[in-house]
GROMACS .gro file of C-alpha atoms in nm:
model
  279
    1UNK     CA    1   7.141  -2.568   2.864
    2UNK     CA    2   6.885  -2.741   3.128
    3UNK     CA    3   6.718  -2.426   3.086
    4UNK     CA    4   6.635  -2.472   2.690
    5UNK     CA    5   6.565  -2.837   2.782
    6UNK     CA    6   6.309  -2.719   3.052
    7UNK     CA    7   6.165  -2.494   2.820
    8UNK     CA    8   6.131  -2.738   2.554
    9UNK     CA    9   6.004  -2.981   2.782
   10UNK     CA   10   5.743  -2.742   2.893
   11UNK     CA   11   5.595  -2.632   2.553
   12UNK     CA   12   5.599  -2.984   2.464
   13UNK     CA   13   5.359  -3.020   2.760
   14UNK     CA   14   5.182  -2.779   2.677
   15UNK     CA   15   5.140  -2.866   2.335
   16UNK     CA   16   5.013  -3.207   2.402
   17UNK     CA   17   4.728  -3.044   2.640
   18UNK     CA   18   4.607  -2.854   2.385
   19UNK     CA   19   4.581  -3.194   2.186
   20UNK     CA   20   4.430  -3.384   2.479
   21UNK     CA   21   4.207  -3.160   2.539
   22UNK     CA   22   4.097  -3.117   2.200
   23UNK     CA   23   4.087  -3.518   2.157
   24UNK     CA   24   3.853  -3.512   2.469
   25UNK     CA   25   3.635  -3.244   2.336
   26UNK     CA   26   3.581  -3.425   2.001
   27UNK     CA   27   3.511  -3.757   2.188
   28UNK     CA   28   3.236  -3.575   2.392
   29UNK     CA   29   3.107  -3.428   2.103
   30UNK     CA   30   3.113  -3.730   1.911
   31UNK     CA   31   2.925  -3.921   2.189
   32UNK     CA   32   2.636  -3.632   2.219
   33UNK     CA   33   2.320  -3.762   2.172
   34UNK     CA   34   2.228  -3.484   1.943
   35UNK     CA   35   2.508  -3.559   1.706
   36UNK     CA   36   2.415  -3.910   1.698
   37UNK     CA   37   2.096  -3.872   1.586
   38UNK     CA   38   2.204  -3.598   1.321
   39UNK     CA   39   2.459  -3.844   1.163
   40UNK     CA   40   2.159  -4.089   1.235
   41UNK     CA   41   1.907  -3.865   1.027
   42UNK     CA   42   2.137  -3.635   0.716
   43UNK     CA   43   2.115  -3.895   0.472
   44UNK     CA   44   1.731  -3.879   0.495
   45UNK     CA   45   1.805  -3.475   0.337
   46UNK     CA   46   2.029  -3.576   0.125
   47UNK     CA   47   1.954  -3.430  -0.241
   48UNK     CA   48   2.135  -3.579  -0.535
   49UNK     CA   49   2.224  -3.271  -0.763
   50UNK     CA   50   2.049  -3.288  -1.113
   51UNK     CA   51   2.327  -3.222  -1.413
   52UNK     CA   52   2.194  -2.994  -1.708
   53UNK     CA   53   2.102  -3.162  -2.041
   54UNK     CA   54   2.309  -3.036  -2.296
   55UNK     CA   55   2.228  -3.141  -2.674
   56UNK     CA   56   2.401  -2.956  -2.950
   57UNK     CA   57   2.383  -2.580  -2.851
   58UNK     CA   58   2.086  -2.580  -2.626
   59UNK     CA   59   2.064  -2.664  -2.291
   60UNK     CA   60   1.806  -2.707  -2.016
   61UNK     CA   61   1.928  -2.611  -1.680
   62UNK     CA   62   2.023  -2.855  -1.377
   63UNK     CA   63   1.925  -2.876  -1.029
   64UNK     CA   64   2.160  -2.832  -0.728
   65UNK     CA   65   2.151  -3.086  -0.480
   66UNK     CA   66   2.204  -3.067  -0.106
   67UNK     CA   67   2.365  -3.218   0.220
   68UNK     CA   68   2.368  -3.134   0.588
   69UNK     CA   69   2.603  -2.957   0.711
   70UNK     CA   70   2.668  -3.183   1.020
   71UNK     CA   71   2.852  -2.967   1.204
   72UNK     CA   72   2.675  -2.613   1.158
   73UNK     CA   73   2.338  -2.845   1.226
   74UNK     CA   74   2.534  -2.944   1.560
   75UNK     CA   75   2.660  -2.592   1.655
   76UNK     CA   76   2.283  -2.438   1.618
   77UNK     CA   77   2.085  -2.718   1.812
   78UNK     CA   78   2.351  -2.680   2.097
   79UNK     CA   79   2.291  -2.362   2.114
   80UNK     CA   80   1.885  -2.419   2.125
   81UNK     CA   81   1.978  -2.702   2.347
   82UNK     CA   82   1.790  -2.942   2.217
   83UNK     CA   83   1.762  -3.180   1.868
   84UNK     CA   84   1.493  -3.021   1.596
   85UNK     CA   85   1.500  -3.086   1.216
   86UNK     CA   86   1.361  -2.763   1.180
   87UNK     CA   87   1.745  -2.660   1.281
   88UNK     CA   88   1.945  -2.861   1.014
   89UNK     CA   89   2.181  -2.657   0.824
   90UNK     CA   90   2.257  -2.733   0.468
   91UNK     CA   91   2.555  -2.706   0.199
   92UNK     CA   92   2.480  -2.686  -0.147
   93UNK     CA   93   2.594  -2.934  -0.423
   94UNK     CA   94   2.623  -2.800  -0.742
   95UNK     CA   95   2.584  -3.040  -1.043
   96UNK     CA   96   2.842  -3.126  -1.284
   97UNK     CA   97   2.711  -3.017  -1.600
   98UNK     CA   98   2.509  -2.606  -1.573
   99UNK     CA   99   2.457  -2.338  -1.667
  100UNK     CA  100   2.740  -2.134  -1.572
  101UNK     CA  101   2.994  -2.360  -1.787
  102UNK     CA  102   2.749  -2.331  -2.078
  103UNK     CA  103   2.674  -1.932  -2.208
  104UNK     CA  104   2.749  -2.061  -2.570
  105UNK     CA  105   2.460  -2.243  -2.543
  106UNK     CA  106   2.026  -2.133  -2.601
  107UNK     CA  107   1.822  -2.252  -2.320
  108UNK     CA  108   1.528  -2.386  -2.436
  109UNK     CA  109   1.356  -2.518  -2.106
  110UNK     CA  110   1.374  -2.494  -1.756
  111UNK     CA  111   1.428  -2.797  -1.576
  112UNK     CA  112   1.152  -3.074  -1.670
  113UNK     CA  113   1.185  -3.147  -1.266
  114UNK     CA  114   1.009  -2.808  -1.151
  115UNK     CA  115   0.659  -2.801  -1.249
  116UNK     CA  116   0.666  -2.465  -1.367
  117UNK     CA  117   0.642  -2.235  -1.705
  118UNK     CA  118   0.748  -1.848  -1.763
  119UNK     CA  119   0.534  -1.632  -1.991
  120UNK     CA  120   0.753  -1.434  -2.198
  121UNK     CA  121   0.646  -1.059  -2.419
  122UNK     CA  122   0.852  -0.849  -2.615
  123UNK     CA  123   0.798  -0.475  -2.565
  124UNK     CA  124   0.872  -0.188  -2.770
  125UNK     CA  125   0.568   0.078  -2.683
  126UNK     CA  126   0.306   0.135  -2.409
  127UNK     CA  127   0.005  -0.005  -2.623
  128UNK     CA  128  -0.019  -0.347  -2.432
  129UNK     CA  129   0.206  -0.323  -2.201
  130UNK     CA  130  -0.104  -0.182  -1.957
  131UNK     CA  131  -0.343  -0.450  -2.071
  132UNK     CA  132  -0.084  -0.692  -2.057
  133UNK     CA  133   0.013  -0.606  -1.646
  134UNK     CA  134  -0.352  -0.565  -1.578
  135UNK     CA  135  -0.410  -0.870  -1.693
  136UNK     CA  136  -0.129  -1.049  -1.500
  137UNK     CA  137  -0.161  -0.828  -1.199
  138UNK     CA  138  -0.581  -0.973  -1.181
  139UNK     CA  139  -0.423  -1.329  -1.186
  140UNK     CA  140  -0.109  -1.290  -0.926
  141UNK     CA  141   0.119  -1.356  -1.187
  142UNK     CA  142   0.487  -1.282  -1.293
  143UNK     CA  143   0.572  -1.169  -1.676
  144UNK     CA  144   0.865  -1.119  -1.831
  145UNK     CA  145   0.958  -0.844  -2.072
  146UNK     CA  146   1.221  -0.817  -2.346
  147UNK     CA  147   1.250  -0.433  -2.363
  148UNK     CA  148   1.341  -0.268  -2.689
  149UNK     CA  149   1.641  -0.048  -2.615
  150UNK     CA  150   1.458   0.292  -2.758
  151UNK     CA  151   1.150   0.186  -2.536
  152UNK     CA  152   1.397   0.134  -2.228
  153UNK     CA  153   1.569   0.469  -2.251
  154UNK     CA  154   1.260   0.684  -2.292
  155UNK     CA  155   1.076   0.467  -2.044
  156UNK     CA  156   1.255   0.361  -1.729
  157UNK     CA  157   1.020   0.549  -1.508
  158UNK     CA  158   0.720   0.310  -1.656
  159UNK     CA  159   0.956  -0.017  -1.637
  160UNK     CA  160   1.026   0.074  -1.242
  161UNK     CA  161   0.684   0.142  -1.154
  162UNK     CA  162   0.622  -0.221  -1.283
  163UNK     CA  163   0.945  -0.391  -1.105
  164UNK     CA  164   0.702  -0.644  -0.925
  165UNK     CA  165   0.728  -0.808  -1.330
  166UNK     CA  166   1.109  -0.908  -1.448
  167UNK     CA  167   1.255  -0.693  -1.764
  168UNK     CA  168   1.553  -0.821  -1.992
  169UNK     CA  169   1.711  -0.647  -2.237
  170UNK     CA  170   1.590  -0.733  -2.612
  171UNK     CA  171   1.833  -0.508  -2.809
  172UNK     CA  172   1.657  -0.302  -3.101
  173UNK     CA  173   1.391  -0.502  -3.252
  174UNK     CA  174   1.626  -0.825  -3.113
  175UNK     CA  175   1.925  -0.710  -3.266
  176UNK     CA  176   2.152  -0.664  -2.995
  177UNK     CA  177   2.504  -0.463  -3.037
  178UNK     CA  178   2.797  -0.425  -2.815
  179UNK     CA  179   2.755  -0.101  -2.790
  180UNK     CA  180   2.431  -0.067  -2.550
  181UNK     CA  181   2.384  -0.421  -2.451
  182UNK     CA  182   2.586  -0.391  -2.125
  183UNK     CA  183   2.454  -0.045  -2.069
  184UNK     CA  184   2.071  -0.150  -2.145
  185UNK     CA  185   2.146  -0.425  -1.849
  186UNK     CA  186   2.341  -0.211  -1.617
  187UNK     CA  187   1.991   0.012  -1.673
  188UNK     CA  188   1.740  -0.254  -1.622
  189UNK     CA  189   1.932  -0.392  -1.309
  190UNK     CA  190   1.903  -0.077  -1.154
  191UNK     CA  191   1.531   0.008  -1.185
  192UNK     CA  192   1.365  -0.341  -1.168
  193UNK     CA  193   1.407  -0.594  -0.888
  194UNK     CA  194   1.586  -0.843  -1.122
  195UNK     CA  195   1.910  -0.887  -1.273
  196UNK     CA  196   1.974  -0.886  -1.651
  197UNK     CA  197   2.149  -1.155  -1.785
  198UNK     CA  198   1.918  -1.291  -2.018
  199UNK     CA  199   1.911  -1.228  -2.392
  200UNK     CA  200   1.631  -1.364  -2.631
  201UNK     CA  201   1.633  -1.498  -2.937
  202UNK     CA  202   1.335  -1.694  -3.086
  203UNK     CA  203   1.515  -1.774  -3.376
  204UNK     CA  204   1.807  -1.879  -3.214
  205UNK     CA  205   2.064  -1.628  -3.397
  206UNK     CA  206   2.448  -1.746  -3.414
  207UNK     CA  207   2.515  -1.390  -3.389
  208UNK     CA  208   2.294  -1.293  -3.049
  209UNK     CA  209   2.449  -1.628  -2.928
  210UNK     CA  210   2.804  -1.559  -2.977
  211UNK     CA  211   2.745  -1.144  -2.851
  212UNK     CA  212   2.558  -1.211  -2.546
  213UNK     CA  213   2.769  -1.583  -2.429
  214UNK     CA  214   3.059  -1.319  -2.439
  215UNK     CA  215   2.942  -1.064  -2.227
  216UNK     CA  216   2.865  -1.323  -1.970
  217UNK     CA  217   2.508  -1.355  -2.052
  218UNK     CA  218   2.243  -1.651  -2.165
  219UNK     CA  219   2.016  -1.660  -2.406
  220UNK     CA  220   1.678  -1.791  -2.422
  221UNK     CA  221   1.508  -1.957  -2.757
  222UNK     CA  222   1.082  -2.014  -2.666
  223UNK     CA  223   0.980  -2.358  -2.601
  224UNK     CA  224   0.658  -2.253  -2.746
  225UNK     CA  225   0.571  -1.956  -2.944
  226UNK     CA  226   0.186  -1.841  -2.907
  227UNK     CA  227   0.204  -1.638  -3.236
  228UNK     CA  228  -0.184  -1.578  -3.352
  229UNK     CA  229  -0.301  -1.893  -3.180
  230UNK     CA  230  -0.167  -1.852  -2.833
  231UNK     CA  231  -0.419  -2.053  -2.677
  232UNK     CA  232  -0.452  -2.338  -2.899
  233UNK     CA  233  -0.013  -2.331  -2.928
  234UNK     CA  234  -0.014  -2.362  -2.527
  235UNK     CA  235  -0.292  -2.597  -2.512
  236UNK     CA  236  -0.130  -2.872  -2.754
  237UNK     CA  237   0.242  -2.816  -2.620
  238UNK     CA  238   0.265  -2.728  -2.272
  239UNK     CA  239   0.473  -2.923  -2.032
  240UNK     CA  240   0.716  -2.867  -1.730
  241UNK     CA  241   1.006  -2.591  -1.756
  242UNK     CA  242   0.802  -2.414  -2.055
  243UNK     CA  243   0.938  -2.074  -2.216
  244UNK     CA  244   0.613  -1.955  -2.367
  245UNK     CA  245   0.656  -1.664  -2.581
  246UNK     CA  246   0.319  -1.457  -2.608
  247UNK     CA  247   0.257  -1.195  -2.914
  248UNK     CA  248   0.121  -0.876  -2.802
  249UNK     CA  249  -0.148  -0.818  -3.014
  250UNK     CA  250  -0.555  -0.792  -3.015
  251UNK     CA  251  -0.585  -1.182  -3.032
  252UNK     CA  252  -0.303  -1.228  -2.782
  253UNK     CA  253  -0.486  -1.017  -2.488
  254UNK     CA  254  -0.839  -1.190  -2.557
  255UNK     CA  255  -0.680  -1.512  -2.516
  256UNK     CA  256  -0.407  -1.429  -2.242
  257UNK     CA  257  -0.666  -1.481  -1.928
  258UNK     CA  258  -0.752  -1.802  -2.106
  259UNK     CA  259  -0.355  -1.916  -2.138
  260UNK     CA  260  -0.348  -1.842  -1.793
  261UNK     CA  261  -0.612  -2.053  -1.643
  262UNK     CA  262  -0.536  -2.303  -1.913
  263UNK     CA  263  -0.161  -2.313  -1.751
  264UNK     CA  264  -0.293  -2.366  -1.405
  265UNK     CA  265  -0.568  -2.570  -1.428
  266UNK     CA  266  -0.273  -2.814  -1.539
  267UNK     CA  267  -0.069  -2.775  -1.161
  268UNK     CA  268   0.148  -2.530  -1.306
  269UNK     CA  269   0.300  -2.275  -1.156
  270UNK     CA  270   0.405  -1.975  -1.353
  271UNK     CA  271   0.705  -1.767  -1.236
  272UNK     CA  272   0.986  -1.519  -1.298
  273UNK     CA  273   1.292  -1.703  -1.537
  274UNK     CA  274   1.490  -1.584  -1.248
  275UNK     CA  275   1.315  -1.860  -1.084
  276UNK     CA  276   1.288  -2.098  -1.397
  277UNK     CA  277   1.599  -2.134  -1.484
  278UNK     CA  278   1.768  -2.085  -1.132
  279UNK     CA  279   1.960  -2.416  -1.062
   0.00000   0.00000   0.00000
């Protein structure tokens, strides 16, 4: 019996080292100067998360905010020994309201925060697709290509040579059909250097809507649609988060370079929807 009860005792000593000590190490810790002045300093990075705007069934995507991570920021400028911003380590806040929660609904926008547009073209043969990436290529930027499904099958070697663009899947003629619309993605994911979970539909189509939300993938309605006036369309409607949706056609190429500069001469920076629409 005074053996248990020595036992007992023992681990019950040993127990309340293990607390001690870890009571003494958090103390210390607590009491570092470089934790101090990162509990001093994280509010400065804080980043409130922006929610998503949703309004009937479209929706323009939120921002995630941020935090520091006060102890991974504490753990990495120990091991530097020394306090540096530079160092801060953050955790992401998502918002309440995005994307994620919300396939059933078109985007129409990217976030009106982010000063930037996409340029959007629907392809279904080779005559402007190399005008159009010359183009594009001569002014360092991104397109984005709804592929025709005929055009993607007969033509994957053409869409990976161009993988520094971004390629979505536009059905046939943008009719899309359960049959090939997860293998037209699986295909594009594999031979471009995006991922294809966008569908398009410029005149926002119940049925597209309903197909792609349950497949797990969004779809996209234009902000603006260039049509046979591209540059005039772009000139009286541009603004943040823009989906501009460019005809290929002879008026469309003459007046792409001029869309372009038009765009930028504004501050705007024209990207992937990857990037867009990314909250």
């Amino acid at each position: 019996m005074k053996s248990i009860v020595k036992l007992l005792g023992l681990l019950v000593l040993i127990g309340f080292s293990f607390f001690y000590t870890d009571k003494v190490i958090e103390v210390i810790r607590e009491e570092d100067e470089v934790m101090i002045k990162i509990k001093e300093e994280k509010d400065h990075y804080f980043v409130k998360p922006i929610d998503a705007i949703v309004s009937g069934n479209t929706i323009i995507p939120g921002i995630n905010g941020r935090e520091v991570d006060v102890d991974g920021s504490y753990k990495k400028m120990k091991e530097q020994g020394i306090y540096n911003e530079k160092l801060f380590v953050f955790d992401e806040i998502k918002p309440k309201v995005r994307l994620e929660d919300n396939q059933d609904k078109f985007i129409i926008s990217g976030n009106k925060n982010k000063k930037m547009v996409s340029l959007v073209f629907s392809i279904d043969s080779s005559r402007y697709l190399e005008q159009v990436d010359k183009i594009l290529n001569n002014k360092n930027v991104i397109g984005n290509f709804f592929v025709d499904y005929s055009y993607l099958i007969s033509n994957s070697t053409v869409i990976k040579d161009k993988s520094h663009h971004e390629f979505y899947s536009y059905g046939s003629n943008g009719i899309y059909a359960p049959d090939t619309i997860l293998f037209a993605n699986n295909l594009i994911s594999r031979i471009s250097n995006n991922e294809a979970i966008y569908c398009f539909s410029p005149d926002m189509s119940k049925k597209t809507l309903s197909l792609c939300s349950k497949n797990n993938l969004y779809t996209i309605s234009p902000t603006i649609v260039g049509a046979n006036t591209p540059y005039k369309n772009v000139k009286n409607k541009l603004e943040s988060g823009s989906i501009i949706f460019l005809s290929l056609n002879n008026e469309g190429m003459t007046e792409l370079p001029l869309v372009i500069d038009y765009i930028e001469g504004k501050g705007y920076k024209i990207v992937g929807l990857s990037t867009l629409l990314s909250e």
